[in-house]
Amino acid sequence: MSIGTIKKVAGPLVIAEGMRDANMFDVVRVSKHRLIGEIIEMHGDKASIQVYEETSGLGPGEPVESTGAPLSVELGPGLIRSIYDGIQRPLDDIMKLSGNNLQRGVEVPSLKRDIKWKFTPCVKSGTKVTGGDVIGTVQETDIVLHKIMVPCKLKGTIKSIKEGEFTVTEAIAVLEKEDGTTQDLTLMQKWPVRVGRPYKKKLSPDMPLITGQRVIDTLFPIAKGGVAAVPGPFGSGKTVVQHQLAKWAEADIVVYIGCGERGNEMTDVLNEFPELIDPKTGKTLMERTVLIANTSDMPVAAREASIYTGITIAEYFRDMGYSVALMGDSTSRWAEALREMSGRLEEMPGEEGYPAYLGSRLAQFYERAGRVITLGSDDTEGALSVIGAVSPPGGDISEPVSQATLRIVKVFWGLDASLAYKRHFPAVNWLTSYSLYVDTMANWYKENVASDWMDCRGRIMHLLQEEAELEEIVKLVGMDALSAPDRLKLEAARSIREDFLHQNAFHETDTYTSLDKQYKMMHLVLAYFDLSTMALKNGADIEKLVSLPERERVGRFKYVQNENAEKEYEDIMLNLEKSINNLTTKGDNEDA
Amino acid sequence: MPKEYRTIEEVAGPLMLVKNVENVNYNDLGEVELADGEVRRCKVLEINGTDALVQLFDSSAGINLSNSKVRFLGRSMELGVSVDMLSRVFDGMGRPIDGGPEILPDKRMDINGLPMNPAARNYPQEFIQTGVSAIDGLNTLVRGQKLPIFSASGLPHANLAAQIARQAKVRGTTEPFAVVFAAMGITFEESNFFIESFKETGAIDRTVMFVNLANDPAIERISTPRMALTAAEYLAFDAGMHVLVIMTDITNYADALREVSAARKEVPGRRGYPGYMYTDLATLYERAGRQKGKNGSITLIPILTMPEDDKTHPIPDLTGYITEGQIILSRDLYRKNIAPPIDVLPSLSRLKDKGIGKGKTREDHSNTMNQLFAAYARGKDAKELMVILGEAALTDIDKLYAKFADEFEKQYVSQGYNTNRSIEETLDLGWKLLSILPRSELKRIDDKYLDMYYGK
């Protein structure tokens, strides 16, 4: 352990002398306030330290003490339902210690030390175990069974193991290593945040992460273990999309990182999640959620760490064999934090002042996602999906953070300000967005939802594309110049937009749509189009087809509750056929 | 008595380098004493061994390297606060300029404040009735929200802000309220307009003003909003009042920030503004809100003028990413004589959903709001088409939409600066306008509200 002294203070950057014995990326305690910092550069015996707390009032000569360990998180029972700051300090405990505002130098353990967890072993003494093997379980919340694993790098024989109630630091088992020494195992383990947790093998993603959001599940699906980016200007609904995914994505565990965003948004999650019921488990959404909050007014250096803290926790749950979804809102703020530190270190800047290593850092982060075979002998499969929001300045995605992100991610949900102005939410632009997982997951949709799912999807995309082309013509020559079949296409596309893609996050039924219902909705819209095309050929009047009263019921189908959906669907279908057929027969009569 | 240094080595712009200092800390407040006894304030921006880089808050004119003296006060900049501040006027550094006595402070608070613990926040959800339909009906303001006005040179943002300050109330409550007004680099006339407007309604007795006018030192503007927010925090969270903070003009503030950054030769971000401007603005805006266990609240209305009416300029852009929505004024509407010229489509209040509805405004609010937005957007599209192709090119339904858009601007948005509409009046007006359209077009409204209100 080495103790140095402060030489220079410039915002969150502190330079200390006499640090020759410290390691790179060691956590240090700065000044008499004992602020937490991390060594990010060494020059001789001078260490550059990024400090995770406000450095006001610090001056030369104050002590800097290295802890000799890198920035790590505590992993164990108690993570779920917590809200942490960027370096995994529980915000509720900080509140008890320092009131409504965040004071400096607060020291609180990440996992509560006073709670006793009921531990049930699942191996007997004498069992040979390796890193990642599950030795027992703790029922952490009603729906999360927390599996206690042997820390990654250990291997040996369990000498003894106890059932009962333990705190996270008490020994639950003794492991005899191969060299004959023994080590106590506890419910808690530590892991450095900047290092990805190891796994046996990565698999390619082949099934979707179902989100209940129609534009995502149907048009631009994300795979379990996939990565997606949501760029958009302010006000285009990035945060609502992220919240919707955190609420409804079919994941066992959700880690939500509020990185440099609004304080009230975190409060909203904190208030709302304990009250929202997960349709699959019947329990509240908070029972599967971990929150990391570094709001925009909190110290900027901790923002850089928050992303890593979050993904390490997510990897830990992945290692138990769970499907984990991580939302990062927003990675641009993380990149800006990187830029600010880089500027203060006087590094040579790359594009727009961002450091030259921006792209590689982003890639390293996103590559920690994936579907993997975990460590441990029973080859469990876990998945970590990552969805990152990007906040490009002025909504222009030619800037460095968006571009670096797009090079890595496989799914792109481009949010569009003009859609948001029309209050078309989610404002995902169907022409610019893409998902590279569509083809690999086609089989899954065929087998699990409907055999013609991909065809329907293809037709929907095609109609939307044709609409964009026809709109150009309409702008030039007016609606009258269009042929009746073209007008019908526009009407069908409008119906796709308004009745299918538009989804109200605040409506109790519309907020989540099952795949089956999504399929029915697609069918209704396409049925209208097909029947009308036929009717047109048989001489029906386009105006009457456009103003068909049944279309209103198609539009309202999204608000129909799941249990009535089947009946309503068939009823609408029947009526559609009847009334459209009526039009042609009536047309015939008039002709006659 | 703190130690005095005569070791000023360099002065460049608002920055000054002082050598051989001892026991000086980052962010400490300092004083520069000129030969004629004039005292100016400064703060430590960077401390490197025995060299202190200092930022001046006043002009550097008259500073002499050999005989000016520097003292460091060993604390960061503080503001003495007390409820006696109400009805007083201060300069940008918190010194009284209304000829009244010094404030006897109840306590001294660091003007930089401390970040609010997200776990300690209370979600803002009490509806504030501003009496302005375009805000109440479509971009609802709630207590504890930060909702900026994006304006541009020559647009009447001051009238709108004054109207909001005058009319804003939470219905059915009589809790104490206060207004904190921070002027940064605005003209005397604009500042005087606010003062007169507060006087007219008697609100001046409940107002604290921090005024940095266009001819005051630009660098002082960096501390002005912090002074105002510190006073607001005291009034809200110590004295339990509901505080409305109006800050104008953020653009001048950001320019002052850029000036300091440029003088420090920092690597600039977009358009020369410093890379940390997002964080810096956030430490201002995020001080608004509500706290658990406290009665008071801070509702923040910053005003900024968009350079070249450009919403993607870094100042409005970064502001929009931090604040909970924005009210955008439009030059087109202003030319059409729509007052206030609020462009409702790109305007937004992020917190409206929890502040409206049954028990808060009325049960049909959310539905009609969405329908009005959608219908107005379609109406505007139709009108655009009409400009190119003539009215004949529109379908019958699009003609109705175009008519709706016109009436909407004329009746709903353009209400003048002296009309104070209750939320019921606003909602009923919305229904009246929606009845221009046939019922089958109103897809965003639940049937039961259509039955109750459509065509009535």
PDB file of C-alpha atoms in Angstrom, chain A residues 228-435:
ATOM      1  CA  ALA A 228     -28.986  -2.884 -30.349  1.00  0.00           C
ATOM      2  CA  ALA A 229     -28.567   0.865 -30.504  1.00  0.00           C
ATOM      3  CA  VAL A 230     -31.310   3.463 -30.194  1.00  0.00           C
ATOM      4  CA  PRO A 231     -30.073   6.806 -31.483  1.00  0.00           C
ATOM      5  CA  GLY A 232     -32.351   9.793 -31.633  1.00  0.00           C
ATOM      6  CA  PRO A 233     -32.515  13.508 -30.996  1.00  0.00           C
ATOM      7  CA  PHE A 234     -34.014  14.727 -27.732  1.00  0.00           C
ATOM      8  CA  GLY A 235     -37.745  14.363 -27.459  1.00  0.00           C
ATOM      9  CA  SER A 236     -37.873  11.430 -29.857  1.00  0.00           C
ATOM     10  CA  GLY A 237     -38.649   8.995 -27.077  1.00  0.00           C
ATOM     11  CA  LYS A 238     -35.368   7.158 -26.463  1.00  0.00           C
ATOM     12  CA  THR A 239     -35.997   6.906 -22.786  1.00  0.00           C
ATOM     13  CA  VAL A 240     -39.565   5.697 -23.223  1.00  0.00           C
ATOM     14  CA  VAL A 241     -38.309   2.956 -25.567  1.00  0.00           C
ATOM     15  CA  GLN A 242     -35.671   1.976 -23.010  1.00  0.00           C
ATOM     16  CA  HIS A 243     -38.221   1.990 -20.208  1.00  0.00           C
ATOM     17  CA  GLN A 244     -40.644  -0.096 -22.268  1.00  0.00           C
ATOM     18  CA  LEU A 245     -37.919  -2.651 -22.943  1.00  0.00           C
ATOM     19  CA  ALA A 246     -36.922  -2.718 -19.290  1.00  0.00           C
ATOM     20  CA  LYS A 247     -40.551  -3.296 -18.416  1.00  0.00           C
ATOM     21  CA  TRP A 248     -41.634  -5.878 -20.955  1.00  0.00           C
ATOM     22  CA  ALA A 249     -38.559  -7.559 -22.450  1.00  0.00           C
ATOM     23  CA  GLU A 250     -38.703 -11.275 -21.866  1.00  0.00           C
ATOM     24  CA  ALA A 251     -35.631 -11.417 -19.669  1.00  0.00           C
ATOM     25  CA  ASP A 252     -35.042 -12.999 -16.289  1.00  0.00           C
ATOM     26  CA  ILE A 253     -32.974 -10.087 -15.055  1.00  0.00           C
ATOM     27  CA  VAL A 254     -32.920  -6.469 -16.165  1.00  0.00           C
ATOM     28  CA  VAL A 255     -30.018  -4.128 -15.426  1.00  0.00           C
ATOM     29  CA  TYR A 256     -30.887  -0.516 -16.132  1.00  0.00           C
ATOM     30  CA  ILE A 257     -28.081   2.043 -16.257  1.00  0.00           C
ATOM     31  CA  GLY A 258     -29.094   5.691 -16.141  1.00  0.00           C
ATOM     32  CA  CYS A 259     -25.857   7.183 -17.369  1.00  0.00           C
ATOM     33  CA  GLY A 260     -25.731  10.965 -17.251  1.00  0.00           C
ATOM     34  CA  GLU A 261     -29.469  11.322 -17.680  1.00  0.00           C
ATOM     35  CA  ARG A 262     -32.235  13.056 -15.764  1.00  0.00           C
ATOM     36  CA  GLY A 263     -32.710  12.439 -12.060  1.00  0.00           C
ATOM     37  CA  ASN A 264     -36.480  12.325 -12.369  1.00  0.00           C
ATOM     38  CA  GLU A 265     -36.287   9.483 -14.889  1.00  0.00           C
ATOM     39  CA  MET A 266     -34.573   7.297 -12.314  1.00  0.00           C
ATOM     40  CA  THR A 267     -37.170   8.332  -9.751  1.00  0.00           C
ATOM     41  CA  ASP A 268     -39.855   7.363 -12.236  1.00  0.00           C
ATOM     42  CA  VAL A 269     -38.366   3.880 -12.583  1.00  0.00           C
ATOM     43  CA  LEU A 270     -38.009   3.616  -8.818  1.00  0.00           C
ATOM     44  CA  ASN A 271     -41.655   4.572  -8.298  1.00  0.00           C
ATOM     45  CA  GLU A 272     -43.137   2.695 -11.195  1.00  0.00           C
ATOM     46  CA  PHE A 273     -41.383  -0.667 -11.300  1.00  0.00           C
ATOM     47  CA  PRO A 274     -42.487  -1.841  -7.850  1.00  0.00           C
ATOM     48  CA  GLU A 275     -46.084  -1.309  -8.991  1.00  0.00           C
ATOM     49  CA  LEU A 276     -45.973  -2.801 -12.471  1.00  0.00           C
ATOM     50  CA  ILE A 277     -46.796  -6.471 -12.724  1.00  0.00           C
ATOM     51  CA  ASP A 278     -44.738  -8.691 -14.993  1.00  0.00           C
ATOM     52  CA  PRO A 279     -47.256 -10.597 -17.163  1.00  0.00           C
ATOM     53  CA  LYS A 280     -45.150 -13.780 -17.044  1.00  0.00           C
ATOM     54  CA  THR A 281     -44.497 -14.096 -13.343  1.00  0.00           C
ATOM     55  CA  GLY A 282     -47.325 -12.117 -11.800  1.00  0.00           C
ATOM     56  CA  LYS A 283     -44.811 -10.343  -9.568  1.00  0.00           C
ATOM     57  CA  THR A 284     -43.621  -6.756  -9.730  1.00  0.00           C
ATOM     58  CA  LEU A 285     -40.970  -5.791 -12.237  1.00  0.00           C
ATOM     59  CA  MET A 286     -38.688  -4.530  -9.478  1.00  0.00           C
ATOM     60  CA  GLU A 287     -38.220  -8.155  -8.387  1.00  0.00           C
ATOM     61  CA  ARG A 288     -35.945  -8.704 -11.339  1.00  0.00           C
ATOM     62  CA  THR A 289     -34.342  -5.287 -11.752  1.00  0.00           C
ATOM     63  CA  VAL A 290     -31.018  -3.747 -10.752  1.00  0.00           C
ATOM     64  CA  LEU A 291     -30.660   0.014 -11.225  1.00  0.00           C
ATOM     65  CA  ILE A 292     -27.458   1.987 -11.691  1.00  0.00           C
ATOM     66  CA  ALA A 293     -27.924   5.745 -11.567  1.00  0.00           C
ATOM     67  CA  ASN A 294     -25.367   8.360 -12.376  1.00  0.00           C
ATOM     68  CA  THR A 295     -27.583  11.315 -13.137  1.00  0.00           C
ATOM     69  CA  SER A 296     -26.244  14.244 -15.117  1.00  0.00           C
ATOM     70  CA  ASP A 297     -25.523  16.339 -12.031  1.00  0.00           C
ATOM     71  CA  MET A 298     -23.517  13.585 -10.351  1.00  0.00           C
ATOM     72  CA  PRO A 299     -19.705  13.549 -10.740  1.00  0.00           C
ATOM     73  CA  VAL A 300     -18.647  12.950 -14.303  1.00  0.00           C
ATOM     74  CA  ALA A 301     -15.858  10.445 -13.656  1.00  0.00           C
ATOM     75  CA  ALA A 302     -18.243   7.975 -12.049  1.00  0.00           C
ATOM     76  CA  ARG A 303     -20.282   8.122 -15.240  1.00  0.00           C
ATOM     77  CA  GLU A 304     -17.449   6.472 -17.072  1.00  0.00           C
ATOM     78  CA  ALA A 305     -17.432   3.670 -14.495  1.00  0.00           C
ATOM     79  CA  SER A 306     -21.213   3.207 -14.323  1.00  0.00           C
ATOM     80  CA  ILE A 307     -21.415   1.381 -17.650  1.00  0.00           C
ATOM     81  CA  TYR A 308     -18.812  -1.140 -16.521  1.00  0.00           C
ATOM     82  CA  THR A 309     -20.384  -1.577 -13.100  1.00  0.00           C
ATOM     83  CA  GLY A 310     -23.691  -2.369 -14.787  1.00  0.00           C
ATOM     84  CA  ILE A 311     -22.378  -4.825 -17.327  1.00  0.00           C
ATOM     85  CA  THR A 312     -20.328  -6.721 -14.736  1.00  0.00           C
ATOM     86  CA  ILE A 313     -23.444  -7.244 -12.629  1.00  0.00           C
ATOM     87  CA  ALA A 314     -25.300  -8.340 -15.769  1.00  0.00           C
ATOM     88  CA  GLU A 315     -22.551 -10.840 -16.651  1.00  0.00           C
ATOM     89  CA  TYR A 316     -22.728 -12.274 -13.160  1.00  0.00           C
ATOM     90  CA  PHE A 317     -26.410 -13.126 -13.625  1.00  0.00           C
ATOM     91  CA  ARG A 318     -25.712 -14.417 -17.122  1.00  0.00           C
ATOM     92  CA  ASP A 319     -23.230 -16.834 -15.545  1.00  0.00           C
ATOM     93  CA  MET A 320     -26.078 -18.304 -13.491  1.00  0.00           C
ATOM     94  CA  GLY A 321     -27.749 -19.255 -16.746  1.00  0.00           C
ATOM     95  CA  TYR A 322     -30.236 -16.423 -16.936  1.00  0.00           C
ATOM     96  CA  SER A 323     -31.280 -14.297 -19.865  1.00  0.00           C
ATOM     97  CA  VAL A 324     -30.226 -10.807 -18.888  1.00  0.00           C
ATOM     98  CA  ALA A 325     -31.125  -7.567 -20.627  1.00  0.00           C
ATOM     99  CA  LEU A 326     -29.035  -4.477 -20.041  1.00  0.00           C
ATOM    100  CA  MET A 327     -30.196  -0.992 -20.967  1.00  0.00           C
ATOM    101  CA  GLY A 328     -27.707   1.831 -21.090  1.00  0.00           C
ATOM    102  CA  ASP A 329     -29.231   5.299 -21.287  1.00  0.00           C
ATOM    103  CA  SER A 330     -27.202   6.934 -22.680  1.00  0.00           C
ATOM    104  CA  THR A 331     -23.834   5.793 -24.048  1.00  0.00           C
ATOM    105  CA  SER A 332     -23.213   9.276 -25.441  1.00  0.00           C
ATOM    106  CA  ARG A 333     -22.900  10.639 -21.916  1.00  0.00           C
ATOM    107  CA  TRP A 334     -20.414   7.910 -21.169  1.00  0.00           C
ATOM    108  CA  ALA A 335     -18.412   8.908 -24.232  1.00  0.00           C
ATOM    109  CA  GLU A 336     -18.550  12.545 -23.171  1.00  0.00           C
ATOM    110  CA  ALA A 337     -17.177  11.602 -19.769  1.00  0.00           C
ATOM    111  CA  LEU A 338     -14.360   9.825 -21.592  1.00  0.00           C
ATOM    112  CA  ARG A 339     -13.771  12.951 -23.652  1.00  0.00           C
ATOM    113  CA  GLU A 340     -13.688  15.190 -20.609  1.00  0.00           C
ATOM    114  CA  MET A 341     -11.060  13.067 -18.870  1.00  0.00           C
ATOM    115  CA  SER A 342      -9.091  12.756 -22.078  1.00  0.00           C
ATOM    116  CA  GLY A 343      -9.081  16.534 -22.475  1.00  0.00           C
ATOM    117  CA  ARG A 344      -7.850  17.065 -18.954  1.00  0.00           C
ATOM    118  CA  LEU A 345      -5.089  14.493 -19.495  1.00  0.00           C
ATOM    119  CA  GLU A 346      -4.082  16.646 -22.476  1.00  0.00           C
ATOM    120  CA  GLU A 347      -4.254  13.713 -24.878  1.00  0.00           C
ATOM    121  CA  MET A 348      -4.234  14.348 -28.592  1.00  0.00           C
ATOM    122  CA  PRO A 349      -7.901  14.448 -29.564  1.00  0.00           C
ATOM    123  CA  GLY A 350      -9.524  12.488 -32.394  1.00  0.00           C
ATOM    124  CA  GLU A 351     -12.782  13.538 -34.026  1.00  0.00           C
ATOM    125  CA  GLU A 352     -14.773  16.297 -32.270  1.00  0.00           C
ATOM    126  CA  GLY A 353     -12.430  16.172 -29.293  1.00  0.00           C
ATOM    127  CA  TYR A 354     -13.256  12.543 -28.499  1.00  0.00           C
ATOM    128  CA  PRO A 355     -10.206  10.433 -27.726  1.00  0.00           C
ATOM    129  CA  ALA A 356      -8.836   8.230 -30.486  1.00  0.00           C
ATOM    130  CA  TYR A 357      -9.681   5.104 -28.470  1.00  0.00           C
ATOM    131  CA  LEU A 358     -13.420   5.885 -28.381  1.00  0.00           C
ATOM    132  CA  GLY A 359     -14.273   3.246 -30.980  1.00  0.00           C
ATOM    133  CA  SER A 360     -12.288   0.472 -29.348  1.00  0.00           C
ATOM    134  CA  ARG A 361     -13.717   1.237 -25.895  1.00  0.00           C
ATOM    135  CA  LEU A 362     -17.255   1.116 -27.261  1.00  0.00           C
ATOM    136  CA  ALA A 363     -16.534  -2.137 -29.080  1.00  0.00           C
ATOM    137  CA  GLN A 364     -15.089  -3.683 -25.928  1.00  0.00           C
ATOM    138  CA  PHE A 365     -18.211  -2.768 -24.035  1.00  0.00           C
ATOM    139  CA  TYR A 366     -20.706  -4.113 -26.586  1.00  0.00           C
ATOM    140  CA  GLU A 367     -18.700  -7.296 -27.128  1.00  0.00           C
ATOM    141  CA  ARG A 368     -19.377  -8.267 -23.534  1.00  0.00           C
ATOM    142  CA  ALA A 369     -22.914  -9.082 -24.675  1.00  0.00           C
ATOM    143  CA  GLY A 370     -23.754 -12.486 -26.174  1.00  0.00           C
ATOM    144  CA  ARG A 371     -25.253 -15.903 -25.731  1.00  0.00           C
ATOM    145  CA  VAL A 372     -22.710 -18.107 -24.012  1.00  0.00           C
ATOM    146  CA  ILE A 373     -22.049 -21.493 -22.469  1.00  0.00           C
ATOM    147  CA  THR A 374     -21.063 -20.514 -18.963  1.00  0.00           C
ATOM    148  CA  LEU A 375     -18.137 -21.775 -16.956  1.00  0.00           C
ATOM    149  CA  GLY A 376     -18.840 -24.689 -14.690  1.00  0.00           C
ATOM    150  CA  SER A 377     -19.242 -28.321 -15.465  1.00  0.00           C
ATOM    151  CA  ASP A 378     -22.902 -28.512 -16.473  1.00  0.00           C
ATOM    152  CA  ASP A 379     -22.676 -26.294 -19.590  1.00  0.00           C
ATOM    153  CA  THR A 380     -25.507 -23.959 -18.717  1.00  0.00           C
ATOM    154  CA  GLU A 381     -26.537 -21.423 -21.313  1.00  0.00           C
ATOM    155  CA  GLY A 382     -26.880 -17.766 -20.452  1.00  0.00           C
ATOM    156  CA  ALA A 383     -27.516 -14.693 -22.543  1.00  0.00           C
ATOM    157  CA  LEU A 384     -26.768 -11.020 -22.118  1.00  0.00           C
ATOM    158  CA  SER A 385     -28.505  -8.619 -24.483  1.00  0.00           C
ATOM    159  CA  VAL A 386     -27.387  -5.005 -24.539  1.00  0.00           C
ATOM    160  CA  ILE A 387     -29.479  -2.077 -25.700  1.00  0.00           C
ATOM    161  CA  GLY A 388     -27.676   1.232 -25.739  1.00  0.00           C
ATOM    162  CA  ALA A 389     -29.274   4.612 -26.284  1.00  0.00           C
ATOM    163  CA  VAL A 390     -27.224   7.147 -28.196  1.00  0.00           C
ATOM    164  CA  SER A 391     -27.900  10.875 -27.965  1.00  0.00           C
ATOM    165  CA  PRO A 392     -26.355  12.429 -31.062  1.00  0.00           C
ATOM    166  CA  PRO A 393     -25.998  16.221 -30.944  1.00  0.00           C
ATOM    167  CA  GLY A 394     -28.749  17.766 -33.039  1.00  0.00           C
ATOM    168  CA  GLY A 395     -29.999  14.291 -33.914  1.00  0.00           C
ATOM    169  CA  ASP A 396     -27.300  14.005 -36.548  1.00  0.00           C
ATOM    170  CA  ILE A 397     -25.901  10.486 -36.489  1.00  0.00           C
ATOM    171  CA  SER A 398     -22.825  11.349 -38.507  1.00  0.00           C
ATOM    172  CA  GLU A 399     -21.093  12.229 -35.221  1.00  0.00           C
ATOM    173  CA  PRO A 400     -18.359   9.953 -33.800  1.00  0.00           C
ATOM    174  CA  VAL A 401     -20.272   8.177 -31.010  1.00  0.00           C
ATOM    175  CA  SER A 402     -23.166   7.128 -33.272  1.00  0.00           C
ATOM    176  CA  GLN A 403     -20.831   6.042 -36.027  1.00  0.00           C
ATOM    177  CA  ALA A 404     -18.573   4.047 -33.722  1.00  0.00           C
ATOM    178  CA  THR A 405     -21.687   2.408 -32.248  1.00  0.00           C
ATOM    179  CA  LEU A 406     -23.177   1.542 -35.627  1.00  0.00           C
ATOM    180  CA  ARG A 407     -20.021  -0.275 -36.597  1.00  0.00           C
ATOM    181  CA  ILE A 408     -20.602  -2.737 -33.771  1.00  0.00           C
ATOM    182  CA  VAL A 409     -24.299  -3.230 -33.195  1.00  0.00           C
ATOM    183  CA  LYS A 410     -26.508  -5.516 -35.218  1.00  0.00           C
ATOM    184  CA  VAL A 411     -29.802  -3.776 -34.595  1.00  0.00           C
ATOM    185  CA  PHE A 412     -30.444  -0.130 -35.228  1.00  0.00           C
ATOM    186  CA  TRP A 413     -33.661   1.524 -34.137  1.00  0.00           C
ATOM    187  CA  GLY A 414     -33.378   5.008 -35.593  1.00  0.00           C
ATOM    188  CA  LEU A 415     -35.690   7.419 -33.831  1.00  0.00           C
ATOM    189  CA  ASP A 416     -37.068  10.219 -35.885  1.00  0.00           C
ATOM    190  CA  ALA A 417     -37.992  13.695 -34.662  1.00  0.00           C
ATOM    191  CA  SER A 418     -40.612  14.239 -37.353  1.00  0.00           C
ATOM    192  CA  LEU A 419     -42.453  11.087 -36.283  1.00  0.00           C
ATOM    193  CA  ALA A 420     -42.273  12.237 -32.684  1.00  0.00           C
ATOM    194  CA  TYR A 421     -43.797  15.621 -33.620  1.00  0.00           C
ATOM    195  CA  LYS A 422     -46.734  13.730 -35.094  1.00  0.00           C
ATOM    196  CA  ARG A 423     -46.878  11.834 -31.823  1.00  0.00           C
ATOM    197  CA  HIS A 424     -46.222   8.608 -33.660  1.00  0.00           C
ATOM    198  CA  PHE A 425     -44.632   6.547 -30.890  1.00  0.00           C
ATOM    199  CA  PRO A 426     -42.445   4.589 -30.728  1.00  0.00           C
ATOM    200  CA  ALA A 427     -40.874   6.973 -33.244  1.00  0.00           C
ATOM    201  CA  VAL A 428     -38.772   4.235 -34.846  1.00  0.00           C
ATOM    202  CA  ASN A 429     -38.213   5.134 -38.475  1.00  0.00           C
ATOM    203  CA  TRP A 430     -39.135   2.036 -40.510  1.00  0.00           C
ATOM    204  CA  LEU A 431     -37.122   3.118 -43.513  1.00  0.00           C
ATOM    205  CA  THR A 432     -33.752   3.695 -41.852  1.00  0.00           C
ATOM    206  CA  SER A 433     -33.839   1.101 -39.065  1.00  0.00           C
ATOM    207  CA  TYR A 434     -32.550  -2.400 -39.526  1.00  0.00           C
ATOM    208  CA  SER A 435     -31.961  -5.691 -37.753  1.00  0.00           C
TER     209      SER A 435
END
